[in-house]
Amino acid sequence: MARILLSALAARKGGGLSYLQDLVTAFRPGPHRLSILSPCAIEGLADRPDVEWIRTPFWTLNPISRFLVGWVYFRFLWSRRREFDVVLFAGGSFDAPLPMAVPTVVVFRNMLPFDRAARRRYRLGWMRVRHALLWHVQGWAMKRADLVIFISEHGRRVIDRAVGRRRGDSVVIHHAAICADNALDSAIVRRLPERFVLYLSSVDAYKAQVELVEAWARLRSIRPTDEKLLLVGPQNPSYARWVREAIRKHGLDSEVVLFGAVPSKYVFELAKRSHLNLFLSSCENCPISMIELMSGGRPILVSEMEPMKELGGPGLEYVNPYDIAAVARGIARMLDDCELRQQVALAAEERSWFFRSDRSGVETWRVVLAVAERQSVEHSVSPHPFPQSVR
């Protein structure tokens, strides 16, 4: 029997929380036991009788207080509980002091700290400082972990260059998107234009929404466009102001809609209703939003930056998100060429099937158990649709 500790201290919202929900849902206890370290239960999973919740004080949500006070608190906690065979850190770093002599697994998800170009898109301030600190904290953890789980080959290449030699093994396990086919809420339906182009992603500095607005203005100058542009996702307030300024500058207030966030259960249905989907981010590791858009059976225009080509394969249409003229031409071509739209839509949906199961969670637990039992990680990974290696 393996006794697994999953640290959920760093998962508060967004993709990190979704990843944990999917991971815990995929856990099948059998003879094994899972304990989750968290100040609060994960939504929808709190009532599972086969999962033990180790509740911590709410100050452990804050990384600063967790660092300053946690080293005393957690050492006292582990002095009373030393029965774990492996610790899984899903947030990319050792976010709590470790039980003594326990093997560790780290999941690398956050690419931003390791992408200098993306970091420079933020103004000088806390976000730049935070990403610089995370570069050191996460790099230190990946150097020392017994296993690093990468969610793309691109991510592993970036860390190999940035961090250098690591003492443990590594494996690539791509994310999986669970596409819930729920009818859209009537309040959302009332806000939708009759025809729209959808960009589903957080509105943030490395997502290129300002450049997309510029491209949309250029598109409007070269062809009549009935579709509206919908920017759907949570908003970084300072960057969202830049987007609104670009919209006003080009007189697109009635053409471009900052829609705000939509519950994840409606994303699949929203992607199916769009005339064209866009995903133009410049810094990703394995973006679930892109996989969800691919799953909708609609054509998609995607950023040419990695790992998008790794995930989307050769059948999608790609463009440089910061080449405004190229983005405008790409959107026009996708809107006007019916045959191309059908080809891309089919290729995207077929490719998305590789990500539409619990494969990610099953493989993750398989390699975690292999570390707990001191087995070869290489032989614990089931076949994957993409080339991968373990070293």
Tab-separated table of C-alpha atoms in Angstrom:
chain	number	residue	atom	x	y	z
A	1	MET	CA	0.000	0.000	0.000
A	2	ALA	CA	1.345	3.441	-0.961
A	3	ARG	CA	0.602	6.449	1.217
A	4	ILE	CA	0.501	9.604	-0.903
A	5	LEU	CA	0.516	13.207	0.276
A	6	LEU	CA	-0.769	15.764	-2.259
A	7	SER	CA	0.072	19.373	-1.454
A	8	ALA	CA	-2.746	21.671	-2.578
A	9	LEU	CA	-1.519	24.764	-0.730
A	10	ALA	CA	-0.785	26.723	-3.907
A	11	ALA	CA	-4.028	25.874	-5.752
A	12	ARG	CA	-6.515	28.679	-5.195
A	13	LYS	CA	-8.155	29.395	-8.556
A	14	GLY	CA	-8.017	28.976	-12.316
A	15	GLY	CA	-6.058	26.250	-14.041
A	16	GLY	CA	-4.284	25.115	-10.888
A	17	LEU	CA	-7.570	24.372	-9.164
A	18	SER	CA	-9.004	22.655	-12.256
A	19	TYR	CA	-5.896	20.508	-12.508
A	20	LEU	CA	-6.251	19.382	-8.890
A	21	GLN	CA	-9.940	18.633	-9.333
A	22	ASP	CA	-9.215	16.451	-12.358
A	23	LEU	CA	-6.293	14.793	-10.582
A	24	VAL	CA	-8.239	13.884	-7.458
A	25	THR	CA	-11.211	12.729	-9.539
A	26	ALA	CA	-8.901	10.298	-11.366
A	27	PHE	CA	-7.530	8.824	-8.124
A	28	ARG	CA	-8.594	5.221	-7.557
A	29	PRO	CA	-7.563	4.190	-4.071
A	30	GLY	CA	-7.513	0.391	-4.182
A	31	PRO	CA	-4.963	-0.450	-1.502
A	32	HIS	CA	-3.519	3.084	-1.641
A	33	ARG	CA	-4.291	6.101	0.520
A	34	LEU	CA	-4.373	9.747	-0.538
A	35	SER	CA	-4.026	12.641	1.891
A	36	ILE	CA	-4.471	16.232	0.709
A	37	LEU	CA	-2.724	19.110	2.454
A	38	SER	CA	-4.943	22.180	2.150
A	39	PRO	CA	-6.606	24.889	4.262
A	40	CYS	CA	-9.906	24.173	2.519
A	41	ALA	CA	-11.537	21.310	0.660
A	42	ILE	CA	-11.488	21.276	-3.146
A	43	GLU	CA	-14.926	21.992	-4.552
A	44	GLY	CA	-16.842	18.869	-5.450
A	45	LEU	CA	-14.378	16.526	-3.761
A	46	ALA	CA	-14.840	17.257	-0.074
A	47	ASP	CA	-17.166	14.313	0.576
A	48	ARG	CA	-14.961	11.552	-0.816
A	49	PRO	CA	-14.569	9.008	1.997
A	50	ASP	CA	-11.382	7.568	0.456
A	51	VAL	CA	-9.503	10.894	0.679
A	52	GLU	CA	-8.076	12.298	3.912
A	53	TRP	CA	-7.969	16.083	4.263
A	54	ILE	CA	-5.162	17.503	6.368
A	55	ARG	CA	-6.452	20.970	7.149
A	56	THR	CA	-3.916	23.750	7.627
A	57	PRO	CA	-4.505	27.300	8.910
A	58	PHE	CA	-5.700	29.811	6.313
A	59	TRP	CA	-2.459	31.766	6.573
A	60	THR	CA	-0.809	28.903	4.661
A	61	LEU	CA	-2.548	30.182	1.500
A	62	ASN	CA	-0.152	33.127	1.508
A	63	PRO	CA	3.325	32.146	0.207
A	64	ILE	CA	5.068	34.779	2.334
A	65	SER	CA	3.527	33.696	5.641
A	66	ARG	CA	3.927	30.074	4.563
A	67	PHE	CA	7.654	30.697	4.181
A	68	LEU	CA	8.140	32.778	7.328
A	69	VAL	CA	6.007	30.777	9.763
A	70	GLY	CA	5.490	27.495	7.965
A	71	TRP	CA	8.927	26.068	8.615
A	72	VAL	CA	8.015	25.818	12.320
A	73	TYR	CA	4.387	24.793	11.825
A	74	PHE	CA	5.043	22.057	9.261
A	75	ARG	CA	7.984	20.574	11.121
A	76	PHE	CA	5.712	20.206	14.144
A	77	LEU	CA	3.015	18.671	11.899
A	78	TRP	CA	5.426	16.123	10.396
A	79	SER	CA	6.762	15.212	13.828
A	80	ARG	CA	3.319	13.759	14.476
A	81	ARG	CA	2.750	12.312	10.958
A	82	ARG	CA	5.617	10.580	9.164
A	83	GLU	CA	3.779	7.840	7.371
A	84	PHE	CA	3.999	9.020	3.734
A	85	ASP	CA	5.724	7.166	0.912
A	86	VAL	CA	5.705	10.044	-1.592
A	87	VAL	CA	4.766	13.748	-1.697
A	88	LEU	CA	3.229	15.222	-4.867
A	89	PHE	CA	3.594	18.982	-5.358
A	90	ALA	CA	1.157	20.016	-8.100
A	91	GLY	CA	2.136	23.694	-7.930
A	92	GLY	CA	5.667	23.366	-9.313
A	93	SER	CA	7.618	23.975	-6.102
A	94	PHE	CA	8.114	22.648	-2.583
A	95	ASP	CA	5.382	24.829	-1.081
A	96	ALA	CA	5.794	23.314	2.392
A	97	PRO	CA	8.737	21.865	4.339
A	98	LEU	CA	8.958	18.161	3.626
A	99	PRO	CA	8.455	15.140	5.836
A	100	MET	CA	11.875	13.610	6.454
A	101	ALA	CA	13.362	11.348	3.742
A	102	VAL	CA	10.210	11.138	1.612
A	103	PRO	CA	10.508	10.969	-2.216
A	104	THR	CA	9.111	13.998	-4.030
A	105	VAL	CA	7.272	14.542	-7.316
A	106	VAL	CA	6.896	18.045	-8.781
A	107	VAL	CA	4.502	18.994	-11.595
A	108	PHE	CA	5.775	21.843	-13.787
A	109	ARG	CA	2.807	23.881	-15.009
A	110	ASN	CA	3.611	27.615	-14.846
A	111	MET	CA	5.718	28.676	-17.839
A	112	LEU	CA	5.696	32.430	-17.171
A	113	PRO	CA	8.644	32.570	-14.728
A	114	PHE	CA	10.865	30.901	-17.346
A	115	ASP	CA	9.849	33.029	-20.352
A	116	ARG	CA	11.775	36.308	-20.257
A	117	ALA	CA	9.935	37.781	-23.251
A	118	ALA	CA	6.546	37.147	-21.618
A	119	ARG	CA	7.734	38.553	-18.271
A	120	ARG	CA	8.851	41.775	-19.951
A	121	ARG	CA	5.319	42.369	-21.212
A	122	TYR	CA	4.355	43.267	-17.638
A	123	ARG	CA	5.098	46.726	-16.320
A	124	LEU	CA	7.720	47.044	-13.606
A	125	GLY	CA	6.109	45.991	-10.347
A	126	TRP	CA	5.057	43.056	-8.222
A	127	MET	CA	4.288	40.674	-11.102
A	128	ARG	CA	7.830	40.907	-12.442
A	129	VAL	CA	9.243	40.403	-8.946
A	130	ARG	CA	6.912	37.456	-8.331
A	131	HIS	CA	7.923	35.703	-11.554
A	132	ALA	CA	11.620	36.263	-10.830
A	133	LEU	CA	11.178	34.694	-7.380
A	134	LEU	CA	9.240	31.768	-8.823
A	135	TRP	CA	12.077	31.164	-11.304
A	136	HIS	CA	14.405	30.464	-8.400
A	137	VAL	CA	11.891	28.634	-6.184
A	138	GLN	CA	10.568	26.318	-8.893
A	139	GLY	CA	13.990	25.772	-10.447
A	140	TRP	CA	15.385	24.747	-7.050
A	141	ALA	CA	12.524	22.268	-6.546
A	142	MET	CA	12.914	20.704	-9.992
A	143	LYS	CA	16.638	20.257	-9.480
A	144	ARG	CA	16.050	18.261	-6.305
A	145	ALA	CA	12.812	16.360	-6.984
A	146	ASP	CA	12.903	12.599	-7.487
A	147	LEU	CA	10.571	13.047	-10.459
A	148	VAL	CA	9.443	16.077	-12.471
A	149	ILE	CA	6.205	15.692	-14.416
A	150	PHE	CA	6.188	17.966	-17.462
A	151	ILE	CA	2.933	18.652	-19.266
A	152	SER	CA	4.577	19.242	-22.666
A	153	GLU	CA	7.837	18.435	-24.429
A	154	HIS	CA	8.234	22.180	-24.871
A	155	GLY	CA	8.148	22.615	-21.103
A	156	ARG	CA	10.849	20.025	-20.605
A	157	ARG	CA	13.098	21.681	-23.194
A	158	VAL	CA	12.669	25.075	-21.524
A	159	ILE	CA	13.563	23.712	-18.086
A	160	ASP	CA	16.531	21.766	-19.448
A	161	ARG	CA	17.939	25.067	-20.722
A	162	ALA	CA	16.966	27.236	-17.761
A	163	VAL	CA	17.621	24.904	-14.829
A	164	GLY	CA	20.269	22.554	-16.140
A	165	ARG	CA	21.068	19.209	-14.612
A	166	ARG	CA	18.385	17.637	-12.429
A	167	ARG	CA	19.041	14.751	-10.074
A	168	GLY	CA	15.736	12.944	-10.623
A	169	ASP	CA	13.778	11.464	-13.530
A	170	SER	CA	11.297	13.280	-15.740
A	171	VAL	CA	8.260	12.327	-17.775
A	172	VAL	CA	5.855	14.166	-20.092
A	173	ILE	CA	2.135	13.737	-19.417
A	174	HIS	CA	-0.038	16.154	-21.364
A	175	HIS	CA	-3.050	17.780	-19.754
A	176	ALA	CA	-6.494	16.412	-20.512
A	177	ALA	CA	-9.577	18.584	-20.928
A	178	ILE	CA	-12.921	17.302	-19.702
A	179	CYS	CA	-15.445	18.783	-22.134
A	180	ALA	CA	-18.729	19.022	-20.250
A	181	ASP	CA	-21.587	19.312	-22.727
A	182	ASN	CA	-23.845	21.562	-20.630
A	183	ALA	CA	-26.500	23.834	-22.112
A	184	LEU	CA	-25.510	27.478	-21.825
A	185	ASP	CA	-27.083	29.510	-19.058
A	186	SER	CA	-29.866	31.709	-20.440
A	187	ALA	CA	-28.161	34.844	-19.089
A	188	ILE	CA	-25.068	34.015	-21.162
A	189	VAL	CA	-27.130	33.238	-24.269
A	190	ARG	CA	-28.840	36.632	-24.095
A	191	ARG	CA	-25.449	38.380	-24.184
A	192	LEU	CA	-24.135	36.479	-27.204
A	193	PRO	CA	-24.149	38.102	-30.662
A	194	GLU	CA	-25.794	36.168	-33.478
A	195	ARG	CA	-22.382	35.489	-35.094
A	196	PHE	CA	-19.110	35.804	-33.252
A	197	VAL	CA	-15.406	34.976	-33.278
A	198	LEU	CA	-14.269	33.658	-29.895
A	199	TYR	CA	-10.960	34.069	-28.079
A	200	LEU	CA	-11.251	32.009	-24.893
A	201	SER	CA	-8.411	32.794	-22.490
A	202	SER	CA	-7.534	35.059	-19.613
A	203	VAL	CA	-7.078	38.684	-20.642
A	204	ASP	CA	-3.434	39.192	-19.747
A	205	ALA	CA	-0.183	40.695	-20.976
A	206	TYR	CA	1.120	37.619	-22.817
A	207	LYS	CA	-2.211	36.715	-24.449
A	208	ALA	CA	-1.955	39.371	-27.210
A	209	GLN	CA	-5.518	40.717	-26.940
A	210	VAL	CA	-4.305	44.291	-27.653
A	211	GLU	CA	-2.679	43.090	-30.870
A	212	LEU	CA	-5.846	41.158	-31.720
A	213	VAL	CA	-7.944	44.330	-31.363
A	214	GLU	CA	-5.490	46.110	-33.688
A	215	ALA	CA	-5.813	43.220	-36.149
A	216	TRP	CA	-9.611	43.333	-35.904
A	217	ALA	CA	-9.552	47.027	-36.799
A	218	ARG	CA	-7.404	46.217	-39.832
A	219	LEU	CA	-9.739	43.355	-40.757
A	220	ARG	CA	-12.710	45.736	-40.657
A	221	SER	CA	-10.894	48.072	-43.048
A	222	ILE	CA	-10.335	45.400	-45.711
A	223	ARG	CA	-13.612	43.445	-45.649
A	224	PRO	CA	-17.157	43.695	-44.304
A	225	THR	CA	-17.365	41.633	-41.121
A	226	ASP	CA	-20.711	40.614	-39.628
A	227	GLU	CA	-19.127	38.714	-36.759
A	228	LYS	CA	-18.363	40.323	-33.402
A	229	LEU	CA	-15.155	39.554	-31.520
A	230	LEU	CA	-15.693	38.025	-28.059
A	231	LEU	CA	-12.838	38.056	-25.537
A	232	VAL	CA	-13.958	35.568	-22.881
A	233	GLY	CA	-12.001	34.931	-19.702
A	234	PRO	CA	-10.909	36.415	-16.367
A	235	GLN	CA	-9.202	39.779	-16.667
A	236	ASN	CA	-5.928	41.194	-15.401
A	237	PRO	CA	-7.274	44.681	-14.519
A	238	SER	CA	-4.255	46.691	-15.702
A	239	TYR	CA	-3.950	44.835	-19.022
A	240	ALA	CA	-7.727	44.914	-19.555
A	241	ARG	CA	-7.474	48.717	-19.430
A	242	TRP	CA	-5.007	48.605	-22.336
A	243	VAL	CA	-7.434	46.422	-24.268
A	244	ARG	CA	-10.302	48.849	-23.647
A	245	GLU	CA	-8.106	51.758	-24.729
A	246	ALA	CA	-7.317	49.953	-27.995
A	247	ILE	CA	-11.031	49.264	-28.531
A	248	ARG	CA	-11.903	52.942	-28.028
A	249	LYS	CA	-8.977	54.120	-30.148
A	250	HIS	CA	-10.291	52.199	-33.172
A	251	GLY	CA	-13.983	52.855	-32.544
A	252	LEU	CA	-14.760	49.189	-31.981
A	253	ASP	CA	-16.987	49.532	-28.912
A	254	SER	CA	-19.855	47.793	-30.683
A	255	GLU	CA	-17.616	45.250	-32.429
A	256	VAL	CA	-15.346	43.889	-29.665
A	257	VAL	CA	-16.839	42.579	-26.418
A	258	LEU	CA	-14.869	42.012	-23.213
A	259	PHE	CA	-17.246	39.304	-22.055
A	260	GLY	CA	-15.636	38.381	-18.741
A	261	ALA	CA	-15.206	34.916	-17.248
A	262	VAL	CA	-17.571	32.043	-18.006
A	263	PRO	CA	-17.933	28.952	-15.765
A	264	SER	CA	-15.840	26.086	-17.110
A	265	LYS	CA	-18.893	23.856	-17.501
A	266	TYR	CA	-20.166	26.149	-20.308
A	267	VAL	CA	-16.906	26.517	-22.229
A	268	PHE	CA	-17.425	23.537	-24.546
A	269	GLU	CA	-20.885	24.678	-25.635
A	270	LEU	CA	-19.628	28.242	-26.147
A	271	ALA	CA	-16.800	27.008	-28.395
A	272	LYS	CA	-19.313	25.014	-30.457
A	273	ARG	CA	-21.420	28.131	-31.102
A	274	SER	CA	-18.614	30.350	-32.395
A	275	HIS	CA	-18.035	30.945	-36.093
A	276	LEU	CA	-14.272	30.834	-35.562
A	277	ASN	CA	-12.148	30.171	-32.486
A	278	LEU	CA	-8.851	31.927	-31.735
A	279	PHE	CA	-6.013	31.086	-29.384
A	280	LEU	CA	-3.190	33.616	-29.724
A	281	SER	CA	-1.178	33.273	-26.527
A	282	SER	CA	2.602	33.648	-26.612
A	283	CYS	CA	3.519	31.796	-23.400
A	284	GLU	CA	1.999	28.420	-22.568
A	285	ASN	CA	2.918	25.008	-21.251
A	286	CYS	CA	-0.126	22.865	-22.087
A	287	PRO	CA	-3.121	25.227	-22.359
A	288	ILE	CA	-6.413	23.595	-21.460
A	289	SER	CA	-8.294	26.481	-23.106
A	290	MET	CA	-6.789	25.609	-26.475
A	291	ILE	CA	-7.741	21.951	-26.075
A	292	GLU	CA	-11.294	22.966	-25.166
A	293	LEU	CA	-11.526	25.159	-28.275
A	294	MET	CA	-10.205	22.340	-30.455
A	295	SER	CA	-12.915	20.070	-29.067
A	296	GLY	CA	-15.803	22.218	-30.233
A	297	GLY	CA	-15.840	21.024	-33.840
A	298	ARG	CA	-15.255	24.552	-35.110
A	299	PRO	CA	-12.285	25.999	-37.059
A	300	ILE	CA	-9.479	27.518	-35.026
A	301	LEU	CA	-6.611	29.946	-35.686
A	302	VAL	CA	-3.732	29.401	-33.265
A	303	SER	CA	-0.523	31.101	-32.184
A	304	GLU	CA	2.514	29.628	-33.933
A	305	MET	CA	4.547	29.728	-30.705
A	306	GLU	CA	5.280	26.505	-28.872
A	307	PRO	CA	3.775	24.359	-27.494
A	308	MET	CA	0.745	25.097	-29.645
A	309	LYS	CA	2.072	23.181	-32.658
A	310	GLU	CA	3.026	20.278	-30.399
A	311	LEU	CA	-0.567	20.059	-29.214
A	312	GLY	CA	-2.444	21.036	-32.366
A	313	GLY	CA	-0.436	19.046	-34.894
A	314	PRO	CA	-0.064	19.811	-38.602
A	315	GLY	CA	-3.750	20.186	-39.430
A	316	LEU	CA	-4.376	23.556	-37.746
A	317	GLU	CA	-3.755	27.095	-39.026
A	318	TYR	CA	-1.024	29.021	-37.170
A	319	VAL	CA	-0.011	32.694	-37.059
A	320	ASN	CA	2.422	34.987	-35.238
A	321	PRO	CA	0.151	36.679	-32.641
A	322	TYR	CA	2.249	39.874	-32.692
A	323	ASP	CA	2.176	40.275	-36.481
A	324	ILE	CA	-0.989	42.363	-36.699
A	325	ALA	CA	-1.253	42.207	-40.480
A	326	ALA	CA	-0.775	38.420	-40.473
A	327	VAL	CA	-3.455	37.957	-37.797
A	328	ALA	CA	-5.909	40.085	-39.827
A	329	ARG	CA	-5.150	38.092	-42.986
A	330	GLY	CA	-5.444	34.805	-41.120
A	331	ILE	CA	-8.855	35.670	-39.673
A	332	ALA	CA	-10.105	36.885	-43.070
A	333	ARG	CA	-8.928	33.704	-44.756
A	334	MET	CA	-10.562	31.501	-42.138
A	335	LEU	CA	-13.840	33.399	-42.390
A	336	ASP	CA	-13.920	33.414	-46.215
A	337	ASP	CA	-12.608	29.957	-47.144
A	338	CYS	CA	-15.359	27.447	-46.360
A	339	GLU	CA	-13.300	24.414	-47.412
A	340	LEU	CA	-10.368	25.463	-45.213
A	341	ARG	CA	-12.704	26.017	-42.279
A	342	GLN	CA	-14.078	22.493	-42.592
A	343	GLN	CA	-10.615	20.942	-42.907
A	344	VAL	CA	-9.260	22.754	-39.862
A	345	ALA	CA	-12.373	22.065	-37.783
A	346	LEU	CA	-12.127	18.331	-38.518
A	347	ALA	CA	-8.386	18.208	-37.810
A	348	ALA	CA	-8.828	20.097	-34.512
A	349	GLU	CA	-11.637	17.872	-33.271
A	350	GLU	CA	-9.805	14.667	-34.212
A	351	ARG	CA	-6.642	15.862	-32.464
A	352	SER	CA	-8.594	16.881	-29.357
A	353	TRP	CA	-9.667	13.272	-28.758
A	354	PHE	CA	-6.157	12.566	-27.506
A	355	PHE	CA	-6.906	14.890	-24.595
A	356	ARG	CA	-10.534	14.039	-23.848
A	357	SER	CA	-10.202	11.229	-21.332
A	358	ASP	CA	-8.831	10.681	-17.857
A	359	ARG	CA	-5.508	9.554	-19.389
A	360	SER	CA	-3.638	12.448	-17.767
A	361	GLY	CA	-4.806	11.635	-14.241
A	362	VAL	CA	-4.346	7.878	-14.630
A	363	GLU	CA	-0.778	8.262	-15.918
A	364	THR	CA	0.059	10.809	-13.235
A	365	TRP	CA	-0.961	8.464	-10.434
A	366	ARG	CA	0.869	5.603	-12.124
A	367	VAL	CA	4.209	7.424	-12.094
A	368	VAL	CA	3.619	8.804	-8.587
A	369	LEU	CA	3.050	5.265	-7.297
A	370	ALA	CA	6.174	4.117	-9.122
A	371	VAL	CA	8.208	6.706	-7.206
A	372	ALA	CA	6.568	5.675	-3.936
A	373	GLU	CA	7.434	2.048	-4.578
A	374	ARG	CA	10.945	2.905	-5.884
A	375	GLN	CA	10.190	1.370	-9.289
A	376	SER	CA	11.358	2.480	-12.717
A	377	VAL	CA	9.259	5.422	-13.849
A	378	GLU	CA	9.962	4.578	-17.487
A	379	HIS	CA	7.996	1.322	-17.283
A	380	SER	CA	5.107	2.920	-15.408
A	381	VAL	CA	3.953	5.194	-18.242
A	382	SER	CA	1.295	3.896	-20.610
A	383	PRO	CA	1.413	4.595	-24.369
A	384	HIS	CA	0.792	8.234	-25.291
A	385	PRO	CA	-0.257	9.720	-28.633
A	386	PHE	CA	2.827	11.942	-28.749
A	387	PRO	CA	6.507	10.927	-28.704
A	388	GLN	CA	7.965	11.101	-25.247
A	389	SER	CA	10.892	9.793	-23.291
A	390	VAL	CA	11.883	9.417	-19.694
A	391	ARG	CA	15.340	10.081	-18.413
